[in-house]
Amino acid sequence: MKKAIISTIISAGIFLAGGAQAANKMDPAVESKLVKVCEAIKSDSVIKVNVAIRDSGLGMKRIADGLVCNGYDAVSFAMANEAQKTAKFMAKKSTADNQEFLASL
């Protein structure tokens, strides 16, 4: 009886953990739009960034503060890809303290 209770608890824990992971998946359409924003940032074209952000349906501040491209925030991602124009643009739009990034540009 004790083994049956323990196995039920373990099974329930595994089932609930699997459901929680599935809930964290992003809508593929939104993910595709955000990938296009990352590609625009990498292109070093402020116009492409503006168009991609507008097409994403999210606000500029939200993208500038919350977007993660390949593990980097938007400004760091631009700098890692030698896109100084878009790095400067995203740093200005971000509410984070990116003064060290602006100083290095």
PDB file of C-alpha atoms in Angstrom:
ATOM      1  CA  MET A   1       0.000   0.000   0.000  1.00  0.00           C
ATOM      2  CA  LYS A   2       2.838   2.378   0.869  1.00  0.00           C
ATOM      3  CA  LYS A   3       4.523   1.755  -2.512  1.00  0.00           C
ATOM      4  CA  ALA A   4       1.262   2.464  -4.348  1.00  0.00           C
ATOM      5  CA  ILE A   5       0.879   5.837  -2.623  1.00  0.00           C
ATOM      6  CA  ILE A   6       4.488   6.818  -3.302  1.00  0.00           C
ATOM      7  CA  SER A   7       4.266   5.817  -6.977  1.00  0.00           C
ATOM      8  CA  THR A   8       1.013   7.795  -7.339  1.00  0.00           C
ATOM      9  CA  ILE A   9       2.634  10.888  -5.869  1.00  0.00           C
ATOM     10  CA  ILE A  10       5.678  10.548  -8.138  1.00  0.00           C
ATOM     11  CA  SER A  11       3.482  10.008 -11.210  1.00  0.00           C
ATOM     12  CA  ALA A  12       1.369  13.042 -10.360  1.00  0.00           C
ATOM     13  CA  GLY A  13       4.517  15.159  -9.917  1.00  0.00           C
ATOM     14  CA  ILE A  14       5.875  14.120 -13.309  1.00  0.00           C
ATOM     15  CA  PHE A  15       2.515  14.771 -14.977  1.00  0.00           C
ATOM     16  CA  LEU A  16       2.202  18.244 -13.451  1.00  0.00           C
ATOM     17  CA  ALA A  17       5.799  19.164 -14.321  1.00  0.00           C
ATOM     18  CA  GLY A  18       5.214  18.195 -17.955  1.00  0.00           C
ATOM     19  CA  GLY A  19       2.093  20.356 -18.097  1.00  0.00           C
ATOM     20  CA  ALA A  20       3.941  23.340 -16.666  1.00  0.00           C
ATOM     21  CA  GLN A  21       6.663  23.085 -19.297  1.00  0.00           C
ATOM     22  CA  ALA A  22       4.110  22.956 -22.106  1.00  0.00           C
ATOM     23  CA  ALA A  23       2.437  26.123 -20.772  1.00  0.00           C
ATOM     24  CA  ASN A  24       5.706  28.100 -21.146  1.00  0.00           C
ATOM     25  CA  LYS A  25       5.908  27.639 -24.922  1.00  0.00           C
ATOM     26  CA  MET A  26       5.577  30.777 -27.011  1.00  0.00           C
ATOM     27  CA  ASP A  27       3.095  31.188 -29.841  1.00  0.00           C
ATOM     28  CA  PRO A  28       5.015  30.414 -33.070  1.00  0.00           C
ATOM     29  CA  ALA A  29       3.650  33.520 -34.822  1.00  0.00           C
ATOM     30  CA  VAL A  30       4.874  35.826 -32.039  1.00  0.00           C
ATOM     31  CA  GLU A  31       8.193  34.011 -31.875  1.00  0.00           C
ATOM     32  CA  SER A  32       8.659  34.459 -35.637  1.00  0.00           C
ATOM     33  CA  LYS A  33       7.995  38.195 -35.345  1.00  0.00           C
ATOM     34  CA  LEU A  34      10.500  38.539 -32.511  1.00  0.00           C
ATOM     35  CA  VAL A  35      13.128  36.647 -34.505  1.00  0.00           C
ATOM     36  CA  LYS A  36      12.610  39.202 -37.285  1.00  0.00           C
ATOM     37  CA  VAL A  37      13.250  41.984 -34.757  1.00  0.00           C
ATOM     38  CA  CYS A  38      16.520  40.285 -33.759  1.00  0.00           C
ATOM     39  CA  GLU A  39      17.502  39.950 -37.423  1.00  0.00           C
ATOM     40  CA  ALA A  40      16.727  43.637 -37.966  1.00  0.00           C
ATOM     41  CA  ILE A  41      18.868  44.597 -34.976  1.00  0.00           C
ATOM     42  CA  LYS A  42      21.713  42.525 -36.394  1.00  0.00           C
ATOM     43  CA  SER A  43      21.358  44.236 -39.807  1.00  0.00           C
ATOM     44  CA  ASP A  44      22.396  47.615 -38.312  1.00  0.00           C
ATOM     45  CA  SER A  45      19.443  49.349 -39.988  1.00  0.00           C
ATOM     46  CA  VAL A  46      17.309  51.522 -37.716  1.00  0.00           C
ATOM     47  CA  ILE A  47      14.574  51.587 -40.376  1.00  0.00           C
ATOM     48  CA  LYS A  48      14.412  47.772 -40.434  1.00  0.00           C
ATOM     49  CA  VAL A  49      14.269  47.736 -36.637  1.00  0.00           C
ATOM     50  CA  ASN A  50      11.366  50.192 -36.582  1.00  0.00           C
ATOM     51  CA  VAL A  51       9.447  48.192 -39.213  1.00  0.00           C
ATOM     52  CA  ALA A  52      10.079  44.869 -37.448  1.00  0.00           C
ATOM     53  CA  ILE A  53       8.975  46.266 -34.076  1.00  0.00           C
ATOM     54  CA  ARG A  54       5.858  47.779 -35.608  1.00  0.00           C
ATOM     55  CA  ASP A  55       5.041  44.444 -37.292  1.00  0.00           C
ATOM     56  CA  SER A  56       5.560  42.567 -34.011  1.00  0.00           C
ATOM     57  CA  GLY A  57       2.628  44.361 -32.404  1.00  0.00           C
ATOM     58  CA  LEU A  58       4.640  45.132 -29.269  1.00  0.00           C
ATOM     59  CA  GLY A  59       5.793  48.510 -28.044  1.00  0.00           C
ATOM     60  CA  MET A  60       9.269  49.911 -28.514  1.00  0.00           C
ATOM     61  CA  LYS A  61      10.000  50.117 -24.766  1.00  0.00           C
ATOM     62  CA  ARG A  62       8.792  46.560 -24.218  1.00  0.00           C
ATOM     63  CA  ILE A  63      11.064  45.256 -26.989  1.00  0.00           C
ATOM     64  CA  ALA A  64      14.023  47.408 -25.890  1.00  0.00           C
ATOM     65  CA  ASP A  65      13.732  46.269 -22.272  1.00  0.00           C
ATOM     66  CA  GLY A  66      12.599  42.669 -22.613  1.00  0.00           C
ATOM     67  CA  LEU A  67      13.793  41.164 -25.894  1.00  0.00           C
ATOM     68  CA  VAL A  68      16.482  38.489 -25.681  1.00  0.00           C
ATOM     69  CA  CYS A  69      18.340  37.541 -28.868  1.00  0.00           C
ATOM     70  CA  ASN A  70      20.671  34.537 -28.582  1.00  0.00           C
ATOM     71  CA  GLY A  71      20.923  35.082 -24.836  1.00  0.00           C
ATOM     72  CA  TYR A  72      21.762  38.797 -25.079  1.00  0.00           C
ATOM     73  CA  ASP A  73      19.612  41.840 -24.424  1.00  0.00           C
ATOM     74  CA  ALA A  74      18.933  43.936 -27.548  1.00  0.00           C
ATOM     75  CA  VAL A  75      21.834  46.373 -27.020  1.00  0.00           C
ATOM     76  CA  SER A  76      24.395  43.672 -26.242  1.00  0.00           C
ATOM     77  CA  PHE A  77      23.202  41.601 -29.200  1.00  0.00           C
ATOM     78  CA  ALA A  78      23.662  44.551 -31.545  1.00  0.00           C
ATOM     79  CA  MET A  79      27.123  45.259 -30.175  1.00  0.00           C
ATOM     80  CA  ALA A  80      28.104  41.584 -30.437  1.00  0.00           C
ATOM     81  CA  ASN A  81      27.165  41.742 -34.120  1.00  0.00           C
ATOM     82  CA  GLU A  82      28.981  45.051 -34.687  1.00  0.00           C
ATOM     83  CA  ALA A  83      25.727  46.917 -35.338  1.00  0.00           C
ATOM     84  CA  GLN A  84      26.564  50.245 -33.695  1.00  0.00           C
ATOM     85  CA  LYS A  85      23.632  52.199 -35.153  1.00  0.00           C
ATOM     86  CA  THR A  86      21.020  49.809 -33.835  1.00  0.00           C
ATOM     87  CA  ALA A  87      22.885  49.385 -30.529  1.00  0.00           C
ATOM     88  CA  LYS A  88      22.777  53.130 -29.983  1.00  0.00           C
ATOM     89  CA  PHE A  89      19.124  53.304 -31.069  1.00  0.00           C
ATOM     90  CA  MET A  90      18.040  50.458 -28.759  1.00  0.00           C
ATOM     91  CA  ALA A  91      20.053  51.883 -25.843  1.00  0.00           C
ATOM     92  CA  LYS A  92      18.266  55.220 -26.209  1.00  0.00           C
ATOM     93  CA  LYS A  93      14.867  53.503 -26.282  1.00  0.00           C
ATOM     94  CA  SER A  94      15.565  51.286 -23.284  1.00  0.00           C
ATOM     95  CA  THR A  95      14.688  52.360 -19.762  1.00  0.00           C
ATOM     96  CA  ALA A  96      17.641  50.356 -18.442  1.00  0.00           C
ATOM     97  CA  ASP A  97      20.848  52.170 -17.597  1.00  0.00           C
ATOM     98  CA  ASN A  98      22.786  51.710 -20.823  1.00  0.00           C
ATOM     99  CA  GLN A  99      25.043  54.722 -20.449  1.00  0.00           C
ATOM    100  CA  GLU A 100      28.167  52.517 -20.573  1.00  0.00           C
ATOM    101  CA  PHE A 101      26.984  51.181 -23.938  1.00  0.00           C
ATOM    102  CA  LEU A 102      26.332  54.663 -25.280  1.00  0.00           C
ATOM    103  CA  ALA A 103      29.721  55.856 -24.069  1.00  0.00           C
ATOM    104  CA  SER A 104      31.491  53.044 -25.926  1.00  0.00           C
ATOM    105  CA  LEU A 105      29.749  53.808 -29.231  1.00  0.00           C
TER     106      LEU A 105
END
